[in-house]
Coordinates of C-alpha atoms in Angstrom, one line a residue:
M1 CA 112.0 119.2 95.1
N2 CA 114.9 116.9 94.6
H3 CA 115.9 114.9 97.7
T4 CA 118.9 112.6 98.0
I5 CA 117.5 109.2 98.6
F6 CA 120.2 108.1 101.0
H7 CA 120.1 111.3 103.1
I8 CA 117.6 111.0 106.0
S9 CA 116.5 114.6 106.9
P10 CA 113.5 115.7 108.9
H11 CA 111.7 116.3 105.5
N12 CA 112.5 112.7 104.5
F13 CA 110.7 111.5 107.6
T14 CA 107.9 113.8 106.7
C15 CA 107.8 112.4 103.2
L16 CA 107.7 108.9 104.6
G17 CA 104.8 110.0 106.9
I18 CA 103.0 111.4 103.9
L19 CA 103.6 108.1 102.0
L20 CA 102.2 106.1 104.9
D21 CA 99.2 108.5 105.1
K22 CA 98.5 107.9 101.4
I23 CA 98.9 104.1 101.9
Q24 CA 96.3 104.4 104.6
L25 CA 94.1 106.4 102.3
I26 CA 94.4 103.8 99.6
A27 CA 93.5 101.1 102.0
F28 CA 90.5 103.1 103.2
L29 CA 89.3 103.7 99.6
L30 CA 89.8 100.0 98.7
L31 CA 87.6 99.1 101.7
G32 CA 85.3 102.0 101.2
T33 CA 82.4 99.9 100.1
I34 CA 82.1 98.7 103.7
G35 CA 81.2 102.1 105.1
V36 CA 80.9 104.6 102.3
S37 CA 78.0 104.2 99.9
Q38 CA 78.2 105.4 96.3
T39 CA 75.2 107.1 94.8
I40 CA 74.7 107.4 91.0
I41 CA 72.9 110.6 90.1
K42 CA 71.6 111.1 86.6
K43 CA 71.4 114.4 85.0
G44 CA 67.9 115.9 85.1
E45 CA 66.2 118.8 83.4
D46 CA 68.2 121.9 82.8
H47 CA 71.4 120.0 83.7
S48 CA 70.3 119.6 87.3
Y49 CA 71.4 116.8 89.7
R50 CA 69.4 115.7 92.7
G51 CA 70.2 112.8 95.1
Y52 CA 71.4 111.7 98.6
V53 CA 74.8 110.4 99.5
S54 CA 75.4 108.6 102.9
S55 CA 78.6 107.6 104.6
H56 CA 79.7 106.0 107.9
V57 CA 82.0 108.1 110.0
F58 CA 85.4 106.7 111.0
S59 CA 88.4 108.6 112.2
E60 CA 87.0 112.0 111.1
D61 CA 85.2 112.3 114.5
P62 CA 87.5 112.0 117.5
S63 CA 84.5 111.9 119.8
G64 CA 83.1 108.8 118.0
Y65 CA 79.6 110.2 118.5
M66 CA 78.6 110.5 114.9
K67 CA 77.9 107.0 113.4
S68 CA 76.9 108.0 109.9
F69 CA 75.6 111.0 107.9
E70 CA 73.6 111.7 104.8
I71 CA 73.9 114.8 102.6
G72 CA 71.2 115.7 100.1
I73 CA 72.4 117.4 97.0
K74 CA 70.5 119.7 94.6
W75 CA 72.6 121.3 91.9
T76 CA 70.8 123.5 89.5
T77 CA 71.4 126.6 87.4
F78 CA 69.9 130.1 87.5
M79 CA 70.5 132.5 84.7
G80 CA 73.4 130.4 83.6
E81 CA 75.1 130.3 87.0
P82 CA 75.5 127.3 89.4
V83 CA 73.1 127.2 92.4
E84 CA 73.5 124.8 95.3
N85 CA 71.1 123.5 97.9
Y86 CA 71.8 120.9 100.6
S87 CA 70.3 118.9 103.4
F88 CA 72.1 117.2 106.2
S89 CA 71.2 114.5 108.6
W90 CA 73.2 112.2 110.9
E91 CA 72.8 109.3 113.3
A92 CA 74.4 109.0 116.7
N93 CA 76.4 106.2 118.2
D94 CA 75.6 104.7 121.6
R95 CA 78.6 106.3 123.2
F96 CA 81.0 109.3 122.9
K97 CA 84.5 110.3 124.0
A98 CA 85.6 113.5 125.6
R99 CA 88.5 114.9 127.5
V100 CA 87.8 116.1 131.1
D101 CA 90.7 117.7 133.0
G102 CA 93.2 116.2 130.6
K103 CA 91.8 112.7 130.8
A104 CA 90.1 110.8 128.0
V105 CA 86.7 109.3 129.1
T106 CA 84.1 107.3 127.3
I107 CA 80.4 107.8 128.3
L108 CA 77.8 105.2 127.3
K109 CA 74.3 106.4 126.7
Y110 CA 72.7 104.0 129.1
E111 CA 74.9 105.4 131.9
L112 CA 73.1 108.7 131.6
D113 CA 69.6 107.1 132.1
K114 CA 69.8 107.9 135.9
Y115 CA 70.0 111.6 135.0
P116 CA 67.0 112.5 132.7
D117 CA 68.2 116.1 132.3
L118 CA 71.6 114.9 130.9
V119 CA 69.8 112.4 128.6
K120 CA 67.7 115.4 127.3
E121 CA 70.8 117.5 126.9
L122 CA 72.5 114.7 124.9
E123 CA 69.4 114.4 122.6
E124 CA 69.8 118.1 121.8
V125 CA 73.5 117.9 120.8
K126 CA 74.2 118.9 117.2
P127 CA 77.5 119.5 115.3
S128 CA 78.8 123.0 115.6
R129 CA 80.7 122.7 112.4
A130 CA 81.0 120.2 109.5
D131 CA 82.6 120.4 106.1
V132 CA 81.7 117.7 103.6
V133 CA 83.8 116.6 100.6
L134 CA 81.9 115.2 97.6
Y135 CA 84.0 113.2 95.2
G136 CA 83.8 110.5 92.5
K137 CA 83.5 109.9 88.8
A138 CA 81.8 111.9 86.1
K139 CA 80.6 110.2 83.0
G140 CA 79.2 111.7 79.8
G141 CA 78.6 111.4 76.1
S142 CA 81.0 110.6 73.3
A143 CA 83.1 112.6 71.0
S144 CA 84.4 111.6 67.6
V145 CA 87.7 112.9 66.3
K146 CA 90.0 112.2 63.4
P147 CA 92.9 109.8 63.9
G148 CA 95.9 111.7 65.3
S149 CA 93.7 114.3 66.9
L150 CA 92.3 114.6 70.4
P151 CA 89.0 115.8 71.7
N152 CA 88.6 119.1 73.6
E153 CA 89.6 118.6 77.2
P154 CA 91.6 115.4 76.4
R155 CA 92.3 114.8 80.1
L156 CA 88.6 114.2 80.6
F157 CA 88.1 111.8 77.7
E158 CA 89.1 108.1 77.2
Q159 CA 89.1 106.3 73.9
N160 CA 86.6 103.5 74.1
G161 CA 88.2 101.5 71.2
G162 CA 85.3 102.1 68.8
S163 CA 85.3 104.0 65.6
V164 CA 82.7 105.4 63.2
K165 CA 82.8 106.5 59.6
R166 CA 81.1 109.5 58.1
A167 CA 81.4 110.6 54.5
G168 CA 84.2 108.1 54.0
Q169 CA 86.2 109.5 56.9
S170 CA 87.1 107.3 59.9
Y171 CA 86.7 108.8 63.4
R172 CA 87.8 107.5 66.7
V173 CA 85.3 107.5 69.6
Y174 CA 86.1 108.9 73.0
N175 CA 83.9 108.9 76.1
L176 CA 83.9 111.5 78.9
L177 CA 85.4 110.0 82.0
A178 CA 86.6 112.4 84.7
T179 CA 87.0 112.6 88.4
F180 CA 85.8 115.5 90.5
V181 CA 86.0 116.9 94.0
Y182 CA 83.8 119.5 95.6
E183 CA 83.9 120.7 99.2
V184 CA 80.6 121.7 100.7
S185 CA 81.5 124.2 103.4
D186 CA 79.9 124.6 106.8
N187 CA 78.4 127.9 105.5
N188 CA 76.1 125.9 103.2
L189 CA 74.8 123.4 105.7
L190 CA 72.4 123.5 108.6
F191 CA 72.6 120.9 111.4
G192 CA 69.9 119.4 113.5
T193 CA 69.9 116.7 116.2
S194 CA 70.5 113.0 115.5
G195 CA 67.9 111.6 113.2
K196 CA 66.6 115.0 112.1
Q197 CA 67.1 116.2 108.5
T198 CA 67.7 119.9 108.1
A199 CA 67.4 121.3 104.6
G200 CA 66.3 124.1 102.4
S201 CA 67.1 127.0 104.7
I202 CA 70.5 127.8 103.1
V203 CA 70.9 128.1 99.4
G204 CA 74.5 128.6 98.3
G205 CA 75.7 129.8 94.9
S206 CA 79.3 129.5 93.8
P207 CA 80.6 132.8 92.7
N208 CA 81.6 131.3 89.3
W209 CA 82.0 128.0 87.4
N210 CA 85.7 127.9 88.0
N211 CA 85.2 127.7 91.8
F212 CA 82.3 125.2 91.6
I213 CA 83.1 121.6 90.9
Q214 CA 86.8 120.9 90.7
W215 CA 87.5 118.8 87.6
R216 CA 90.4 116.4 87.9
D217 CA 92.4 114.1 85.6
K218 CA 90.7 110.9 84.4
Q219 CA 93.9 109.0 85.1
T220 CA 93.4 109.0 88.9
Y221 CA 91.4 105.9 89.7
L222 CA 91.8 103.5 92.5
G223 CA 89.6 100.4 92.3
G224 CA 87.0 102.5 90.5
I225 CA 87.0 105.1 93.2
S226 CA 88.2 108.7 92.9
S227 CA 91.0 109.5 95.3
V228 CA 90.8 112.7 97.3
A229 CA 94.6 112.9 97.2
D230 CA 96.3 115.6 95.2
Y231 CA 96.6 115.1 91.5
H232 CA 96.1 117.1 88.3
V233 CA 93.3 119.7 88.5
L234 CA 92.0 121.6 85.5
N235 CA 90.4 124.5 87.5
Y236 CA 92.4 127.6 88.4
S237 CA 93.2 128.2 92.0
K238 CA 91.1 131.0 93.6
T239 CA 94.2 133.2 93.9
K240 CA 95.1 132.7 90.2
Y241 CA 91.5 133.1 89.0
N242 CA 91.3 136.4 90.9
N243 CA 94.4 137.7 89.1
L244 CA 92.9 136.9 85.6
S245 CA 91.6 139.6 83.3
A246 CA 87.9 139.9 82.8
A247 CA 88.1 138.2 79.4
E248 CA 90.2 135.4 80.8
K249 CA 87.7 134.9 83.7
E250 CA 84.9 134.7 81.2
N251 CA 86.7 132.1 79.1
A252 CA 87.5 130.0 82.2
D253 CA 83.9 130.1 83.4
R254 CA 82.7 129.1 79.9
R255 CA 85.1 126.2 79.8
F256 CA 84.1 124.7 83.1
K257 CA 80.4 125.3 82.4
N258 CA 80.8 123.3 79.2
I259 CA 82.4 120.5 81.1
Y260 CA 79.5 120.4 83.5
K261 CA 77.0 120.3 80.6
L262 CA 78.8 117.4 79.0
V263 CA 78.3 115.2 82.1
D264 CA 75.4 112.7 82.0
E265 CA 75.8 111.1 85.4
L266 CA 77.8 111.4 88.6
E267 CA 79.0 108.6 90.8
V268 CA 79.2 110.4 94.2
R269 CA 80.8 109.6 97.5
A270 CA 81.0 111.8 100.6
S271 CA 83.4 112.1 103.5
L272 CA 83.9 114.6 106.3
K273 CA 86.7 117.0 106.1
T274 CA 85.9 118.8 109.4
L275 CA 83.6 117.9 112.3
E276 CA 83.4 119.8 115.5
W277 CA 80.9 119.5 118.5
G278 CA 81.8 122.6 120.4
Y279 CA 81.6 122.3 124.2
Q280 CA 78.4 120.2 124.4
L281 CA 79.8 116.7 124.7
E282 CA 82.5 117.7 127.1
S283 CA 80.0 119.6 129.2
I284 CA 77.8 116.6 129.5
A285 CA 80.7 114.3 130.4
R286 CA 82.0 116.7 133.0
E287 CA 78.6 117.0 134.7
Y288 CA 78.1 113.3 134.6
L289 CA 81.5 112.6 136.2
K290 CA 80.9 115.3 138.8
R291 CA 77.5 113.8 139.8
E292 CA 78.9 110.3 139.9
K293 CA 81.8 111.4 142.2
K294 CA 79.5 113.3 144.4
K295 CA 77.1 110.4 144.7
E296 CA 80.0 108.1 145.5
K297 CA 81.1 110.5 148.3
E298 CA 77.6 110.7 149.7
E299 CA 77.4 106.9 149.8
E300 CA 80.7 106.7 151.6
E301 CA 79.5 109.2 154.2
K302 CA 76.3 107.2 154.7
E303 CA 78.3 104.1 155.4
S304 CA 80.5 106.1 157.8
E305 CA 77.4 107.5 159.6
K306 CA 75.9 104.0 159.8
D307 CA 79.0 102.7 161.5
E308 CA 78.9 105.6 164.0
D309 CA 75.2 104.9 164.7
D310 CA 76.0 101.3 165.4
F311 CA 78.8 102.3 167.8
W312 CA 76.6 104.8 169.8
S313 CA 73.4 102.8 169.6
D314 CA 73.8 101.4 173.1
E315 CA 74.0 104.9 174.7
D316 CA 71.0 107.1 175.4
T317 CA 71.3 110.7 174.2
V318 CA 70.9 113.3 176.9
N319 CA 68.9 115.7 174.8
G320 CA 68.5 117.0 171.3
D321 CA 71.7 118.9 171.3
D322 CA 73.7 115.9 170.0
S323 CA 71.5 115.5 166.9
D324 CA 71.7 119.3 166.3
F325 CA 75.5 119.0 166.4
W326 CA 75.6 116.2 163.8
D327 CA 73.0 117.8 161.6
S328 CA 75.0 121.0 161.6
D329 CA 78.1 119.2 160.6
G330 CA 76.3 117.4 157.8
E331 CA 75.0 120.6 156.3
H332 CA 78.5 122.1 156.5
Q333 CA 79.8 119.1 154.6
K334 CA 77.2 119.5 151.9
A335 CA 77.9 123.1 151.4
T336 CA 81.6 122.4 151.1
D337 CA 80.9 119.8 148.5
D338 CA 78.7 122.1 146.5
D339 CA 81.4 124.8 146.5
F340 CA 84.1 122.3 145.5
W341 CA 82.1 121.0 142.4
S342 CA 81.1 124.4 141.2
S343 CA 84.7 125.5 140.5
D344 CA 84.9 124.4 136.8
R345 CA 85.9 127.7 135.3
L346 CA 88.5 127.8 132.5
E347 CA 91.9 128.7 134.0
V348 CA 95.0 129.5 131.9
D349 CA 98.6 130.1 132.8
V350 CA 101.3 131.1 130.3
I351 CA 104.3 129.2 131.5
A352 CA 106.8 130.2 128.8
P353 CA 107.9 132.9 128.2
R354 CA 107.7 134.7 131.5
N355 CA 106.3 138.2 131.4
G356 CA 109.0 140.9 131.3
S357 CA 111.7 138.4 130.3
T358 CA 114.5 139.1 127.8
S359 CA 115.5 136.7 125.0
Q360 CA 118.9 136.4 123.3
T361 CA 117.3 134.6 120.3
N362 CA 114.6 135.7 117.9
V363 CA 112.8 132.4 118.0
I364 CA 111.4 131.3 121.4
D365 CA 109.2 128.5 122.8
F366 CA 105.7 129.4 123.9
A367 CA 103.6 127.2 126.2
A368 CA 100.3 127.8 128.1
K369 CA 98.6 125.3 130.3
Y370 CA 94.8 125.2 130.8
N371 CA 92.6 123.2 133.1
I372 CA 89.6 122.3 130.8
Q373 CA 90.6 120.4 127.7
S374 CA 88.2 120.4 124.8
N375 CA 88.3 119.5 121.1
G376 CA 86.3 122.7 120.6
F377 CA 89.0 124.9 122.0
T378 CA 91.6 126.7 119.8
G379 CA 94.7 128.3 121.1
V380 CA 95.9 131.5 119.3
V381 CA 98.7 133.9 119.8
L382 CA 98.6 137.4 118.4
Y383 CA 101.8 139.4 118.2
N384 CA 103.4 142.0 115.9
G385 CA 100.5 141.7 113.5
I386 CA 100.8 137.9 113.3
E387 CA 97.9 135.6 114.2
Q388 CA 99.2 132.1 114.8
Q389 CA 97.4 128.9 116.0
L390 CA 99.1 126.5 118.4
L391 CA 99.2 122.7 118.8
P392 CA 97.3 121.4 121.9
S393 CA 99.2 118.6 123.8
N394 CA 98.5 117.1 127.2
G395 CA 96.8 120.2 128.8
Q396 CA 99.1 122.7 127.1
F397 CA 99.1 124.8 123.9
R398 CA 102.7 124.8 122.6
G399 CA 104.5 126.4 119.7
K400 CA 107.3 128.7 118.6
L401 CA 107.2 132.5 118.2
V402 CA 109.4 134.8 116.0
L403 CA 110.3 138.0 117.7
K404 CA 111.2 141.4 116.4
A405 CA 114.0 143.5 117.9
G406 CA 112.9 145.2 121.1
P407 CA 109.7 144.7 123.0
N408 CA 107.1 142.2 121.8
N409 CA 103.6 142.4 123.1
I410 CA 102.1 138.9 123.0
R411 CA 98.4 138.0 123.5
F412 CA 97.3 134.4 124.0
Q413 CA 93.7 133.5 123.5
I414 CA 91.7 130.4 124.0
R415 CA 88.7 130.5 121.7
H416 CA 85.6 128.5 121.1
G417 CA 84.7 129.3 117.5
E418 CA 84.9 133.1 117.3
T419 CA 84.3 133.5 121.0
V420 CA 87.3 134.4 123.2
L421 CA 87.0 132.4 126.4
N422 CA 90.2 133.5 128.1
E423 CA 93.0 135.9 127.2
Q424 CA 96.5 136.4 128.8
Q425 CA 99.2 138.9 127.9
V426 CA 102.9 138.9 128.3
V427 CA 105.7 141.2 127.1
V428 CA 109.1 139.8 126.0
N429 CA 112.1 141.8 124.9
Y430 CA 114.4 140.6 122.2
S431 CA 117.9 142.0 122.6
G432 CA 119.2 141.2 119.1
K433 CA 119.7 143.5 116.1
P434 CA 116.8 144.5 113.9
V435 CA 116.7 143.0 110.4
K436 CA 116.0 144.7 107.0
L437 CA 113.7 142.0 105.7
R438 CA 111.8 139.3 107.5
S439 CA 109.1 136.9 106.2
T440 CA 107.0 134.8 108.6
L441 CA 104.7 131.9 107.4
T442 CA 101.7 130.4 109.3
W443 CA 99.0 128.1 108.0
N444 CA 95.6 126.7 109.2
G445 CA 95.9 122.9 109.3
H446 CA 98.0 119.8 109.8
A447 CA 100.4 120.0 106.8
D448 CA 104.0 120.7 105.9
I449 CA 104.2 124.1 104.1
D450 CA 107.6 125.5 103.3
L451 CA 108.9 129.1 103.0
H452 CA 111.4 130.0 100.3
L453 CA 113.3 133.1 99.5
T454 CA 115.7 133.8 96.6
H455 CA 117.9 136.8 96.6
P456 CA 120.0 138.8 94.1
N457 CA 123.3 136.7 94.3
N458 CA 121.4 133.6 93.2
G459 CA 121.0 132.4 96.8
H460 CA 118.0 130.2 97.6
C461 CA 117.1 130.0 101.3
N462 CA 114.8 127.1 102.4
Y463 CA 114.7 124.1 104.6
G464 CA 117.5 122.4 102.6
N465 CA 119.7 125.5 102.6
K466 CA 119.0 127.3 105.9
N467 CA 121.9 129.8 105.7
T468 CA 122.9 131.3 102.4
G469 CA 125.2 133.9 104.0
L470 CA 122.6 136.6 103.3
A471 CA 119.3 135.0 104.4
V472 CA 118.7 132.6 107.3
L473 CA 115.8 130.2 107.8
D474 CA 115.3 130.7 111.6
V475 CA 112.6 128.0 112.2
D476 CA 111.2 125.1 110.1
N477 CA 107.9 123.5 111.0
T478 CA 106.7 120.2 109.4
Q479 CA 103.6 119.5 111.5
A480 CA 101.0 122.2 111.7
Y481 CA 100.3 125.9 111.9
G482 CA 103.9 127.1 111.6
P483 CA 105.7 129.3 112.0
E484 CA 108.5 129.3 109.4
N485 CA 110.7 132.4 109.2
I486 CA 113.4 133.8 107.0
S487 CA 115.5 136.8 108.1
V488 CA 117.7 139.0 106.0
E489 CA 119.9 141.2 108.2
H490 CA 121.5 143.2 105.4
M491 CA 120.0 143.6 101.9
I492 CA 122.0 144.0 98.7
S493 CA 120.6 145.6 95.5
G494 CA 118.3 143.4 93.4
E495 CA 115.1 141.4 93.6
Y496 CA 114.0 139.3 96.5
T497 CA 111.3 136.6 95.7
I498 CA 109.3 135.1 98.5
S499 CA 107.3 131.9 97.8
V500 CA 105.6 129.1 99.6
V501 CA 105.5 125.4 98.7
N502 CA 102.8 122.9 99.8
Y503 CA 105.4 120.2 100.5
S504 CA 102.9 117.7 101.9
N505 CA 100.4 118.3 99.0
T506 CA 97.6 118.8 101.5
P507 CA 94.5 120.2 99.8
G508 CA 92.4 123.0 101.3
I509 CA 95.2 124.7 103.3
K510 CA 95.2 128.4 103.8
A511 CA 98.7 129.9 104.3
T512 CA 99.5 133.4 105.4
V513 CA 102.8 135.2 104.8
Y514 CA 103.7 138.3 106.9
I515 CA 106.4 140.4 105.3
F516 CA 108.3 142.9 107.5
L517 CA 110.7 145.7 106.2
D518 CA 112.8 147.3 108.9
E519 CA 110.8 145.4 111.5
R520 CA 107.6 147.0 110.4
L521 CA 104.7 144.9 108.9
H522 CA 104.9 145.7 105.2
T523 CA 102.1 143.4 103.8
T524 CA 100.1 140.3 104.6
K525 CA 99.3 137.8 101.9
D526 CA 96.8 134.8 102.1
I527 CA 97.4 131.8 99.8
Y528 CA 94.7 129.1 99.3
F529 CA 96.2 125.8 98.2
D530 CA 93.8 124.0 95.9
H531 CA 95.9 122.1 93.4
Q532 CA 98.9 124.3 92.9
R533 CA 102.1 123.2 94.7
E534 CA 104.1 126.4 94.7
V535 CA 103.0 130.1 94.8
V536 CA 105.1 133.2 94.5
V537 CA 103.9 135.5 97.2
E538 CA 105.9 138.7 96.7
R539 CA 108.8 140.2 94.8
I540 CA 110.6 143.0 96.5
N541 CA 113.1 145.2 94.6
H542 CA 115.8 146.9 96.8

């Protein structure tokens, strides 16, 4: 995309934010030797690699509970195909953070010593999900080529300055030098408690060599460390690979298998892409605070009773009725306290839009507040065939929704993993006219993904040209999850091309495009952004 340097638009701010993020990434990588160890793994028999890579955990864990982790790697081949096997272990910090009733709290381990059951519960905590990114350098043997020629896979070779002569012919010598990235997903890892290594129970096999290690340009080095940022990738994206013919797939797999065979050693580092704890840490923090508050209340009552005993100590009680009276009151107070502290159920209230309301615009604000905040909770709205995640903020899930003409049935769910903890429903009516074509975009992470539409009169609708006269970009999202939406009220004859652009160059994002014709869901397309920046989603001829 070409942006005017002197024009400060929301996307320019986004671009500046991306630049700052990359500067922070550069600083992290330059200082990586402080917390991220590098492991050199030599090639073994049958082109296998075995080793362990450890790393300290920094901002990847908002709870601060994981101090470091180690992943064991075993890459082998079976009948010519890649086979993966991993182990995972981690060490805990002496504290953790959690959000309880909207407030951030830090719990120190020693504070739990007075409650042995909570200590035991903390010892049983394990990650509910973790995705690990392995990255680094790949080095290999040499290749000799005639002057003026390049070796196969020239992006992966670097001339070492040497030359050799054979049969009177001079050859230049190149050495394999590449960078690589490979994401080990949660599906291929088992998690134990702190200090316990879990391995061998899950053996993963990549479906093909193209989707195994991602080979990247040798030019991308930063202080000798491979950056995880986006740069040239040799592999096909999963979407493009799936669209290849059988012969093209076979050639691609052979190509990347040969690259793997050329490697002699890997310099590997590891970092966390995703880390989730579920509800465990928050549950422990909530119970600890509840007990502490109850204990404080009981101590205050004891002090109050002591003062009353001192006041009445000079008087003789007539009979036992007085003690019965005070005991009764004490039991009543205890029961009330128990009832009060037992009410920690998840409660949700959709505050916008109101059920049964009518909107004059097709894009509305959605907000739902909830009483128990957790990093393990996800807010999702489902409406008109769309599934859209929402941003959590200060005890609310907030976002925008794109309505169709007429009634819109909206379901809001709070989920923990795949479990639905709470669901609310509202119906909103949009009083506007129906449109002939509508395309809605959502995605699954913190990134800036853009929706584009070109139409027959050479119009190009996007964030920089929101109204072409024929198509309108109703909503633009630069933070996370979407939505973005383009509407065409009246279609003219010709081709309409819908595409998406990974504007922030964020790797590993899954985007989903919902295409509606005459307000009915026509098709849904998923796009997985590996290295490609722009993907054409659909061409519609009218």
